[in-house]
Coordinates of C-alpha atoms and ligand atoms in Angstrom, one line a residue:
M1 CA -24.4 -14.8 30.6
S2 CA -24.7 -13.6 34.2
R3 CA -26.8 -10.5 34.7
E4 CA -23.8 -8.9 36.4
F5 CA -22.3 -8.4 33.0
I6 CA -25.2 -7.8 30.7
H7 CA -27.6 -5.5 32.7
S8 CA -26.1 -2.4 31.1
E9 CA -24.4 -1.4 27.8
R10 CA -20.7 -2.1 27.6
I11 CA -17.6 -1.1 25.6
A12 CA -16.4 -4.1 23.6
Y13 CA -12.6 -4.3 23.4
F14 CA -11.2 -6.6 20.7
T15 CA -7.6 -7.9 20.9
M16 CA -5.7 -10.7 19.2
E17 CA -3.6 -11.3 22.4
I18 CA -4.0 -10.6 26.0
A19 CA -1.8 -11.1 29.1
L20 CA -4.3 -12.0 31.7
R21 CA -1.9 -13.7 34.2
P22 CA 1.5 -15.3 33.9
D23 CA 0.2 -18.9 33.6
I24 CA -2.2 -18.1 30.7
P25 CA 0.0 -18.0 27.6
T26 CA -2.4 -16.0 25.4
Y27 CA 0.0 -13.3 24.6
S28 CA 3.4 -12.8 22.9
G29 CA 4.6 -9.3 24.0
G30 CA 3.8 -5.7 24.5
L31 CA 0.4 -5.6 22.6
G32 CA -1.0 -8.4 24.9
V33 CA 0.5 -6.9 28.0
L34 CA -1.1 -3.6 27.1
A35 CA -4.5 -5.3 26.6
G36 CA -4.1 -7.0 30.0
D37 CA -3.3 -3.7 31.7
T38 CA -6.3 -2.1 29.9
V39 CA -8.7 -4.7 31.4
R40 CA -7.0 -4.5 34.8
S41 CA -7.5 -0.8 34.9
A42 CA -11.1 -1.2 33.6
A43 CA -11.7 -3.5 36.6
D44 CA -10.2 -1.0 39.1
L45 CA -12.1 1.9 37.6
E46 CA -15.2 -0.1 37.2
L47 CA -15.6 0.8 33.5
P48 CA -18.3 -1.3 31.8
M49 CA -16.3 -3.2 29.3
V50 CA -16.2 -6.7 27.8
T51 CA -13.1 -8.0 26.2
V52 CA -12.9 -10.4 23.2
S53 CA -9.8 -12.4 22.3
L54 CA -8.8 -15.9 21.2
V55 CA -8.3 -18.8 23.6
S56 CA -4.9 -19.7 22.0
R57 CA -4.9 -23.2 23.6
A58 CA -1.4 -24.0 22.4
G59 CA -0.1 -20.7 23.7
Y60 CA 2.7 -18.8 22.1
F61 CA 5.8 -20.8 22.9
H62 CA 8.1 -21.6 25.8
Q63 CA 11.7 -20.5 25.1
R64 CA 14.7 -22.6 26.0
I65 CA 18.2 -21.6 25.2
D66 CA 20.5 -24.5 24.1
E67 CA 24.2 -24.9 24.8
A68 CA 25.1 -22.9 21.6
G69 CA 23.0 -20.0 22.7
C70 CA 20.2 -20.6 20.3
Q71 CA 16.5 -20.3 21.0
R72 CA 14.5 -23.5 21.1
E73 CA 10.8 -23.3 21.0
E74 CA 8.7 -25.7 23.1
P75 CA 4.9 -26.0 23.2
D76 CA 3.3 -24.0 26.0
P77 CA -0.3 -25.2 26.1
W78 CA -2.9 -24.4 28.7
E79 CA -6.2 -25.9 29.8
P80 CA -9.0 -23.2 29.5
A81 CA -11.2 -25.2 31.9
S82 CA -8.7 -24.7 34.7
R83 CA -9.2 -20.9 34.7
A84 CA -12.4 -20.1 32.8
Q85 CA -16.0 -21.3 32.4
P86 CA -17.3 -22.8 29.2
L87 CA -19.9 -20.7 27.3
Q88 CA -23.1 -22.4 26.3
A89 CA -23.5 -20.1 23.3
R90 CA -22.3 -21.1 19.8
V91 CA -22.1 -19.0 16.7
V92 CA -21.0 -19.7 13.2
V93 CA -18.6 -17.8 10.9
P94 CA -18.3 -18.4 7.1
I95 CA -14.9 -19.8 6.1
E96 CA -14.2 -21.2 2.6
G97 CA -17.9 -21.5 2.1
R98 CA -18.6 -23.7 5.1
D99 CA -19.9 -22.8 8.5
V100 CA -17.3 -22.9 11.2
W101 CA -18.6 -23.1 14.8
V102 CA -17.2 -20.8 17.4
G103 CA -17.7 -21.4 21.1
G104 CA -15.7 -19.9 23.9
W105 CA -14.9 -19.3 27.5
L106 CA -15.7 -16.7 30.1
Y107 CA -12.6 -15.6 32.1
V108 CA -13.5 -13.2 34.8
L109 CA -10.6 -10.8 35.5
E110 CA -10.8 -9.9 39.2
G111 CA -9.1 -6.7 40.0
H112 CA -7.2 -6.3 43.3
M113 CA -9.7 -3.6 44.3
G114 CA -12.8 -5.8 43.8
G115 CA -13.7 -4.9 40.2
R116 CA -14.7 -7.7 37.8
Q117 CA -14.3 -7.8 34.0
P118 CA -15.7 -10.4 31.6
V119 CA -13.2 -11.6 29.0
I120 CA -14.5 -13.8 26.2
L121 CA -11.9 -16.3 24.8
L122 CA -13.1 -17.6 21.5
D123 CA -12.6 -21.3 20.7
T124 CA -13.2 -23.3 17.5
D125 CA -12.0 -26.6 19.1
L126 CA -15.5 -28.1 18.9
E127 CA -16.5 -31.5 17.8
D128 CA -18.7 -30.1 15.0
N129 CA -15.7 -28.6 13.3
S130 CA -13.2 -30.4 11.0
T131 CA -9.8 -31.2 12.5
E132 CA -8.3 -28.3 10.6
D133 CA -10.9 -25.8 11.8
R134 CA -10.6 -27.0 15.4
E135 CA -7.0 -25.7 15.3
L136 CA -7.9 -22.2 14.2
T137 CA -7.7 -20.8 17.8
H138 CA -4.8 -22.9 18.9
Y139 CA -1.6 -21.1 17.8
L140 CA -1.1 -17.4 18.6
Y141 CA 0.6 -15.8 15.6
G142 CA 1.2 -19.3 14.2
G143 CA 0.6 -20.6 10.7
D144 CA 0.6 -18.8 7.4
Q145 CA -1.3 -15.9 5.9
V146 CA -4.4 -18.1 5.3
Y147 CA -4.4 -19.3 8.9
R148 CA -4.1 -15.7 10.1
L149 CA -7.0 -14.5 7.9
K150 CA -9.1 -17.3 9.3
Q151 CA -8.2 -16.4 12.9
E152 CA -9.1 -12.8 12.2
I153 CA -12.5 -13.9 10.9
V154 CA -13.0 -15.8 14.1
L155 CA -11.9 -12.8 16.2
G156 CA -13.7 -10.0 14.4
I157 CA -16.8 -11.6 12.9
G158 CA -17.1 -14.5 15.4
G159 CA -16.4 -12.1 18.3
A160 CA -19.2 -9.7 17.3
R161 CA -21.6 -12.5 16.8
M162 CA -20.7 -14.1 20.1
L163 CA -21.3 -10.9 22.1
H164 CA -24.7 -10.7 20.4
A165 CA -25.5 -14.3 21.2
L166 CA -24.5 -13.9 24.8
G167 CA -26.9 -10.9 25.3
F168 CA -24.2 -8.2 25.6
R169 CA -25.4 -4.7 24.5
V170 CA -22.5 -2.9 23.0
R171 CA -22.3 0.9 23.0
Q172 CA -18.9 1.2 21.4
Y173 CA -16.3 -1.2 19.9
H174 CA -12.6 -0.7 20.4
M175 CA -10.1 -2.5 18.2
N176 CA -6.7 -3.0 19.7
E177 CA -4.6 -3.0 16.5
G178 CA -5.9 -3.9 13.1
H179 CA -6.3 -7.7 13.7
A180 CA -9.9 -7.2 14.8
A181 CA -11.0 -5.0 11.9
L182 CA -13.2 -7.6 10.2
L183 CA -15.6 -6.9 13.0
C184 CA -16.5 -3.8 11.0
L185 CA -17.7 -6.0 8.1
E186 CA -20.0 -7.8 10.5
L187 CA -21.4 -4.4 11.7
L188 CA -21.8 -3.2 8.1
N189 CA -24.0 -6.2 7.4
R190 CA -25.9 -5.6 10.7
Y191 CA -26.5 -1.9 10.0
T192 CA -27.9 -1.4 6.5
Y193 CA -30.3 1.3 5.2
P194 CA -33.9 0.2 5.2
P195 CA -34.8 -1.0 1.7
G196 CA -37.0 2.1 1.1
D197 CA -34.0 4.4 1.4
L198 CA -32.0 2.5 -1.2
R199 CA -30.5 4.6 -3.9
P200 CA -29.7 2.7 -7.0
G201 CA -25.9 2.1 -7.4
E202 CA -25.0 3.2 -3.9
P203 CA -23.9 0.7 -1.2
H204 CA -26.7 0.0 1.2
Y205 CA -24.4 -0.3 4.2
D206 CA -24.9 2.4 6.9
I207 CA -21.2 3.3 7.1
P208 CA -21.7 6.4 9.2
R209 CA -23.6 4.4 11.8
V210 CA -20.8 1.8 12.0
R211 CA -18.2 4.6 12.2
E212 CA -20.1 6.1 15.1
M213 CA -19.6 2.8 17.0
C214 CA -16.0 2.1 16.3
N215 CA -12.7 3.1 17.8
F216 CA -9.3 2.0 16.6
T217 CA -5.9 2.1 18.2
T218 CA -3.0 1.6 15.8
H219 CA 0.3 0.3 17.1
T220 CA 2.4 0.0 14.0
P221 CA 4.3 3.0 12.8
V222 CA 5.6 1.6 9.5
E223 CA 3.6 0.5 6.5
A224 CA 5.3 -2.8 6.2
G225 CA 4.1 -3.9 9.6
H226 CA 0.4 -3.8 8.8
D227 CA -1.6 -7.0 8.2
K228 CA -2.6 -7.2 4.5
F229 CA -4.4 -9.9 2.5
P230 CA -4.6 -10.3 -1.3
Y231 CA -8.2 -10.0 -2.5
A232 CA -8.0 -13.4 -4.2
L233 CA -7.3 -14.9 -0.8
V234 CA -10.1 -12.9 0.8
Q235 CA -12.5 -14.1 -1.9
S236 CA -11.6 -17.8 -1.4
V237 CA -11.7 -17.6 2.4
L238 CA -14.4 -15.1 3.2
G239 CA -16.4 -15.1 -0.1
D240 CA -18.8 -12.2 -0.7
F241 CA -19.2 -11.2 2.9
V242 CA -19.7 -7.6 1.9
D243 CA -19.7 -6.4 -1.7
R244 CA -16.4 -6.0 -3.4
P245 CA -16.6 -2.3 -4.3
T246 CA -17.5 -1.4 -0.7
L247 CA -14.7 -3.6 0.6
K248 CA -12.1 -1.9 -1.7
L249 CA -13.4 1.5 -0.9
L250 CA -12.8 0.8 2.8
A251 CA -9.9 -1.6 2.9
G252 CA -7.7 -0.5 -0.1
E253 CA -7.7 -0.9 -3.8
D254 CA -5.0 -3.6 -4.2
Q255 CA -5.1 -5.7 -1.0
L256 CA -7.3 -5.9 2.1
N257 CA -5.3 -3.7 4.5
M258 CA -6.6 -4.3 8.0
T259 CA -5.3 -0.9 9.2
R260 CA -7.1 0.9 6.3
L261 CA -10.3 -0.9 7.0
A262 CA -10.1 0.0 10.7
L263 CA -9.2 3.7 9.9
N264 CA -12.2 4.0 7.5
T265 CA -14.7 2.4 9.8
S266 CA -13.7 4.2 13.0
E267 CA -14.7 7.7 14.0
Y268 CA -12.1 7.7 16.7
V269 CA -8.5 6.7 15.8
N270 CA -5.4 7.0 18.0
G271 CA -1.8 6.3 18.1
V272 CA -0.2 5.1 21.4
A273 CA 2.2 8.0 22.0
K274 CA 2.4 11.6 20.7
R275 CA 5.3 10.9 18.4
H276 CA 3.6 7.7 17.1
A277 CA 0.4 9.7 16.4
E278 CA 2.5 12.1 14.4
T279 CA 4.1 9.3 12.4
S280 CA 0.7 7.8 11.8
R281 CA -0.6 11.1 10.4
H282 CA 2.2 11.1 7.8
L283 CA 1.6 7.4 7.0
F284 CA -2.2 8.0 6.6
P285 CA -2.7 11.5 5.3
G286 CA -6.3 12.6 5.6
Y287 CA -7.2 10.8 8.8
R288 CA -7.5 12.4 12.1
V289 CA -5.2 10.4 14.4
R290 CA -5.2 11.4 18.0
A291 CA -2.7 10.5 20.6
V292 CA -3.4 8.5 23.8
T293 CA -0.1 7.6 25.2
N294 CA 0.0 4.1 26.7
G295 CA 0.3 3.4 30.3
V296 CA 0.9 0.3 32.6
H297 CA -1.2 -1.0 35.5
P298 CA 0.0 0.5 38.7
F299 CA -0.4 -2.4 41.1
A300 CA 0.5 -5.2 38.6
W301 CA 4.0 -3.8 37.9
T302 CA 5.0 -2.4 41.3
H303 CA 7.2 -4.5 43.6
A304 CA 5.7 -5.2 47.0
A305 CA 8.4 -3.2 48.7
F306 CA 7.4 0.0 46.7
A307 CA 3.7 -0.8 47.0
T308 CA 4.1 -0.8 50.8
L309 CA 5.9 2.5 50.7
Y310 CA 3.3 4.1 48.5
D311 CA 0.5 2.7 50.6
E312 CA 2.0 4.3 53.7
H313 CA 2.9 7.7 52.3
L314 CA 0.5 8.2 49.4
P315 CA -2.6 6.2 50.2
G316 CA -5.0 5.9 47.3
W317 CA -2.2 5.7 44.7
C318 CA -3.6 2.5 43.3
H319 CA -6.8 4.3 42.2
E320 CA -5.2 7.7 41.6
P321 CA -1.6 7.1 40.5
E322 CA -1.4 10.9 40.1
L323 CA -0.6 11.0 43.8
L324 CA 2.8 9.6 43.0
I325 CA 3.8 13.1 41.9
R326 CA 4.3 13.7 45.6
A327 CA 6.8 10.9 46.0
E328 CA 9.7 13.3 45.8
C329 CA 8.9 15.1 49.0
C330 CA 6.9 12.4 50.9
I331 CA 9.2 9.5 50.8
T332 CA 12.7 9.6 52.3
D333 CA 15.8 8.7 50.2
D334 CA 16.6 5.8 52.6
A335 CA 13.2 4.3 52.2
I336 CA 13.4 4.4 48.4
W337 CA 16.9 2.9 48.4
G338 CA 15.9 0.2 50.9
A339 CA 12.9 -0.8 48.8
H340 CA 15.1 -0.9 45.7
L341 CA 17.7 -3.1 47.4
Q342 CA 14.9 -5.6 48.3
A343 CA 13.8 -5.8 44.7
K344 CA 17.4 -6.0 43.5
Q345 CA 18.2 -8.8 45.9
A346 CA 15.1 -10.8 44.7
L347 CA 16.3 -10.5 41.1
V348 CA 19.9 -11.6 42.0
E349 CA 18.4 -14.7 43.7
Q350 CA 16.2 -15.4 40.7
V351 CA 19.2 -15.1 38.3
Q352 CA 21.1 -17.5 40.6
A353 CA 18.2 -20.0 40.5
L354 CA 17.7 -19.7 36.7
T355 CA 21.3 -19.6 35.5
G356 CA 23.6 -20.4 38.4
V357 CA 25.4 -17.1 37.9
N358 CA 26.0 -15.0 41.0
L359 CA 25.5 -11.3 40.2
D360 CA 26.9 -8.8 42.7
P361 CA 24.2 -6.6 44.2
A362 CA 26.7 -3.8 44.7
L363 CA 27.3 -3.4 40.9
C364 CA 25.3 -1.0 38.7
T365 CA 22.9 -3.4 36.8
F366 CA 21.4 -2.7 33.4
G367 CA 18.3 -4.5 32.2
F368 CA 17.4 -5.0 28.6
A369 CA 14.4 -7.3 27.8
R370 CA 12.0 -7.2 24.9
R371 CA 10.8 -9.0 21.8
M372 CA 13.9 -9.8 19.9
T373 CA 13.4 -8.3 16.5
A374 CA 15.6 -6.2 14.2
Y375 CA 14.1 -2.8 14.9
K376 CA 14.5 -3.2 18.7
R377 CA 18.3 -3.3 17.9
P378 CA 19.2 -5.8 20.7
D379 CA 22.8 -5.7 19.4
L380 CA 23.3 -1.9 19.8
L381 CA 24.8 -2.2 23.3
F382 CA 27.3 -4.7 21.9
T383 CA 28.4 -2.6 18.9
D384 CA 31.9 -2.1 20.3
I385 CA 33.0 -4.8 22.7
R386 CA 36.4 -3.1 23.4
R387 CA 34.7 0.1 24.3
L388 CA 32.4 -1.7 26.8
R389 CA 35.5 -3.4 28.4
T390 CA 37.2 0.0 28.7
I391 CA 34.2 1.6 30.3
A392 CA 33.9 -1.4 32.7
G393 CA 37.6 -1.0 33.5
Q394 CA 36.8 2.4 35.1
R395 CA 33.5 1.6 36.8
R396 CA 32.1 -1.9 36.8
F397 CA 28.6 -2.9 35.8
Q398 CA 26.6 -6.0 34.8
I399 CA 23.8 -6.7 32.4
V400 CA 20.6 -8.8 32.6
L401 CA 19.1 -9.7 29.2
A402 CA 15.9 -11.5 28.2
G403 CA 13.6 -11.8 25.2
K404 CA 11.8 -14.1 22.8
A405 CA 12.1 -14.0 19.0
H406 CA 9.1 -15.0 16.9
P407 CA 9.8 -18.6 15.6
R408 CA 10.1 -17.3 12.1
D409 CA 12.0 -14.1 12.8
Q410 CA 15.5 -15.2 11.7
D411 CA 17.1 -11.8 12.6
G412 CA 15.6 -12.0 16.1
K413 CA 17.0 -15.5 16.6
R414 CA 20.4 -14.5 15.3
A415 CA 20.4 -11.6 17.8
I416 CA 19.8 -14.0 20.7
E417 CA 22.8 -16.1 19.5
A418 CA 24.9 -13.1 19.1
M419 CA 24.1 -12.0 22.6
H420 CA 25.5 -15.3 23.9
V421 CA 28.7 -14.8 21.9
H422 CA 29.1 -11.3 23.4
M423 CA 28.5 -12.7 26.8
R424 CA 31.6 -14.9 26.4
E425 CA 33.6 -12.1 24.8
L426 CA 32.9 -9.9 27.8
A427 CA 33.7 -12.6 30.4
G428 CA 35.9 -11.4 33.2
A429 CA 35.1 -7.7 32.4
V430 CA 31.3 -7.4 32.3
P431 CA 29.0 -10.1 33.8
V432 CA 26.1 -10.7 31.4
V433 CA 23.3 -13.1 31.9
F434 CA 20.5 -14.1 29.5
L435 CA 17.3 -15.2 31.3
P436 CA 15.2 -17.6 29.2
N437 CA 11.5 -17.4 28.5
Y438 CA 10.7 -13.7 29.0
D439 CA 7.2 -13.4 30.1
M440 CA 5.0 -11.2 32.4
A441 CA 6.5 -12.7 35.6
L442 CA 10.1 -12.3 34.4
A443 CA 9.4 -8.8 33.2
A444 CA 8.0 -7.9 36.6
A445 CA 11.1 -9.2 38.3
M446 CA 13.5 -7.5 35.9
V447 CA 12.0 -4.0 35.7
C448 CA 12.3 -3.5 39.5
G449 CA 15.5 -5.5 40.1
V450 CA 17.9 -3.7 37.9
D451 CA 19.3 -0.2 38.4
V452 CA 18.8 1.2 34.8
W453 CA 16.3 0.1 32.2
L454 CA 17.8 0.2 28.7
N455 CA 15.9 0.5 25.4
T456 CA 17.5 1.1 22.0
P457 CA 15.0 0.8 19.2
L458 CA 15.5 2.3 15.8
P459 CA 13.3 5.5 15.5
P460 CA 10.5 5.8 14.6
W461 CA 9.7 2.1 14.9
E462 CA 8.9 2.1 18.6
A463 CA 5.2 3.1 18.7
S464 CA 5.3 3.4 22.5
G465 CA 7.1 0.8 24.5
T466 CA 5.8 0.1 27.9
S467 CA 8.4 -1.9 29.9
G468 CA 10.2 1.4 30.7
M469 CA 7.0 2.6 32.4
K470 CA 7.0 -0.5 34.5
A471 CA 10.5 0.4 35.6
A472 CA 9.4 3.9 36.6
F473 CA 6.9 2.5 39.1
N474 CA 9.8 0.9 40.8
G475 CA 12.1 3.9 40.8
V476 CA 14.2 2.5 38.0
P477 CA 15.3 5.2 35.6
N478 CA 15.4 4.6 31.8
L479 CA 18.4 5.1 29.5
S480 CA 16.7 5.0 26.1
V481 CA 16.5 6.2 22.6
L482 CA 14.2 9.2 22.1
D483 CA 11.3 7.3 20.5
G484 CA 7.9 6.2 21.6
W485 CA 6.8 7.1 25.1
W486 CA 10.4 8.1 26.1
S487 CA 10.3 11.2 23.8
E488 CA 7.5 12.4 26.3
G489 CA 8.8 10.8 29.5
R490 CA 12.5 11.8 29.3
I491 CA 13.6 14.8 31.3
E492 CA 17.3 14.6 31.0
G493 CA 19.0 13.8 34.3
V494 CA 15.7 14.1 36.1
T495 CA 13.7 11.0 35.1
G496 CA 16.6 9.2 33.3
W497 CA 18.6 9.8 30.2
G498 CA 18.2 10.0 26.4
I499 CA 20.3 8.3 23.8
G500 CA 20.9 10.0 20.5
D501 CA 18.7 12.7 19.1
G502 CA 15.7 10.6 18.0
G503 CA 16.9 10.7 14.4
P504 CA 17.7 7.8 12.1
G505 CA 20.1 6.5 14.7
E506 CA 23.6 6.2 13.1
D507 CA 25.3 7.7 16.2
D508 CA 23.2 6.0 18.8
A509 CA 25.9 3.5 19.9
R510 CA 28.4 6.2 20.5
S511 CA 25.8 8.3 22.3
L512 CA 25.0 5.3 24.5
Y513 CA 28.6 4.6 25.5
E514 CA 29.1 8.3 26.3
K515 CA 26.1 8.4 28.5
L516 CA 27.2 5.3 30.3
E517 CA 30.7 6.4 30.8
Q518 CA 30.3 10.0 31.6
V519 CA 26.9 10.4 33.2
V520 CA 25.2 7.2 34.4
L521 CA 28.0 5.2 36.0
P522 CA 29.7 8.2 37.7
L523 CA 26.3 9.3 39.2
Y524 CA 25.6 5.8 40.4
Y525 CA 28.9 5.3 42.2
E526 CA 29.9 8.8 43.2
N527 CA 26.7 10.6 44.0
R528 CA 24.2 8.2 45.5
L529 CA 21.9 11.0 46.7
G530 CA 21.9 12.4 43.2
W531 CA 21.0 8.9 41.9
I532 CA 18.1 8.5 44.3
A533 CA 16.9 11.9 43.1
V534 CA 16.6 10.5 39.6
M535 CA 14.8 7.4 41.0
K536 CA 12.3 9.7 42.6
G537 CA 12.1 11.7 39.4
A538 CA 11.1 8.5 37.6
I539 CA 8.4 7.7 40.1
A540 CA 7.0 11.3 40.5
K541 CA 7.2 12.5 36.9
N542 CA 6.8 9.2 34.9
A543 CA 4.8 6.7 36.9
S544 CA 2.3 9.4 37.9
F545 CA 1.4 9.8 34.3
F546 CA 2.4 6.8 32.2
N547 CA -0.1 4.5 33.8
S548 CA -3.1 2.6 32.4
H549 CA -5.6 4.3 34.7
R550 CA -4.9 7.7 33.1
M551 CA -5.0 6.0 29.7
M552 CA -8.4 4.4 30.3
R553 CA -9.8 7.6 31.7
R554 CA -8.7 9.3 28.5
Y555 CA -10.3 6.6 26.3
A556 CA -13.5 6.9 28.4
S557 CA -13.8 10.6 28.1
D558 CA -12.5 11.1 24.5
A559 CA -13.5 7.9 22.7
Y560 CA -16.2 5.9 24.5
V561 CA -18.3 8.9 25.5
R562 CA -19.0 11.0 22.5
Ligands
PLP601 C1 5.9 -5.1 29.1 C2 6.2 -6.2 28.3 C3 6.6 -6.1 26.9 C4 6.6 -4.8 26.2 O1 7.8 -4.1 26.5 P1 8.4 -3.1 25.5 O2 9.0 -2.0 26.3 O3 7.2 -2.5 24.7 O4 9.3 -3.8 24.6 C5 6.9 -7.2 26.2 N1 6.8 -8.5 26.8 C6 6.6 -8.6 28.1 C7 6.5 -10.0 28.7 C8 6.2 -7.5 28.9 O5 5.9 -7.7 30.2

């Protein structure tokens, strides 16, 4: 490994997925985009980090929508050699009693301000492995529970061993979600009490020492969402990697719960928004769960027209996004609206190119794009088609949709089909388009090109959500349910608007229609200056705070240095 990366101690950041750039399909959604923004900010802030993930050669999947409006999944492979350098080092991990070889790639993330970050992409596709083992790092979130456990062994145990083999000195480990928690088992084996200190009947693992080195960010606010493996499976795949009583003590009595394991082996634990940390404290009584609200990377998610404006009026915003707080006074209304129209025109052209549909840039445009899964309630907006038609009869609007469903998420796939049905039902009244293959690039075009960013998850399932933060960097206000980051970011009528009361959500559709009809559309068409004031509110009060520079400075001061 080049001296540039190993001359001093680093923070090792472990993540199952990461959105490095649009043409590297090693991510599926928000968790990976957050990981990418984490490393992009680390590059700009020159934080000494090293990231570990899987190479996911076969990618996630490429989404095509067929004539019936159904999602079709197509392979989305990539060639690591085209973007990364092969690593010479090899390590082994124990799987089903055999040694599985793990190699990898060095991807150097180059920040736009000159910073460089090493990212290690682990790869088991090596000649010394069996055909089956060679595929372990091919499919992101593919395969069954056994495949997932093996992947997590590669990530956690293989990752820790690889850093060691490459000569990295790690001062702290940071697990982005529970997928990487097996790394703690590797550390337990590495840090044991010297034999002289052994007390009979007590585990010889130096658990306090491991805890001192580990940090854990949880992203899942409901028990059912956590990765769990039956101990019989763990036994057959991982064997006696650490002794069973210790494993049960740390990872749960009945099953190996990756979240429990990470909670018990990490001194610093956090949720990804204030509300999410609160929910997590209820879910895991007895643990101290702090809150570090997520953020997005300033430069990556800001349209060139806005970046130019910020450069001119708020120089330094890319390093200190807090400066955006001055946007309200320092940038004229005309300049904000002009930049927005450029971004909107670009989206209108992209929609034309992708779908053949001509949207009208003069219409108020709503954007909704995310992972299509039940709790995100992609159908909420379409609860009452007649009502939507009535609202559009008074003031017209149009809708741009996108999102992938996990190949095995039947609810998510049905939601995509249903959206296509609604599209036809609304024909002539509300133009609706669905853009296929939601990814980083499409997200970047959508969050700046619409007028309002819509989010309607079922509380309290949305741990944070980050796409609305991307919108804020482009002066696009949110209209969203009061969950995740929006319970912190929403100042009613100032940064955008809330839907419902953040409760169990029965009345959310009604609340959404009321806001649309009585607040959002009238403001858009009848008080343009008032509208631009909300755009500025989103930039000044949301983008200045909900960015990954602030997030990483928090991790640095609260978690990494302690
Ligand atoms: C930002 C982003 C997400 C996360 O958005 P949410 O608001 O958390 O749903 C998911 N997928 C892609 C491609 C993104 O860019």
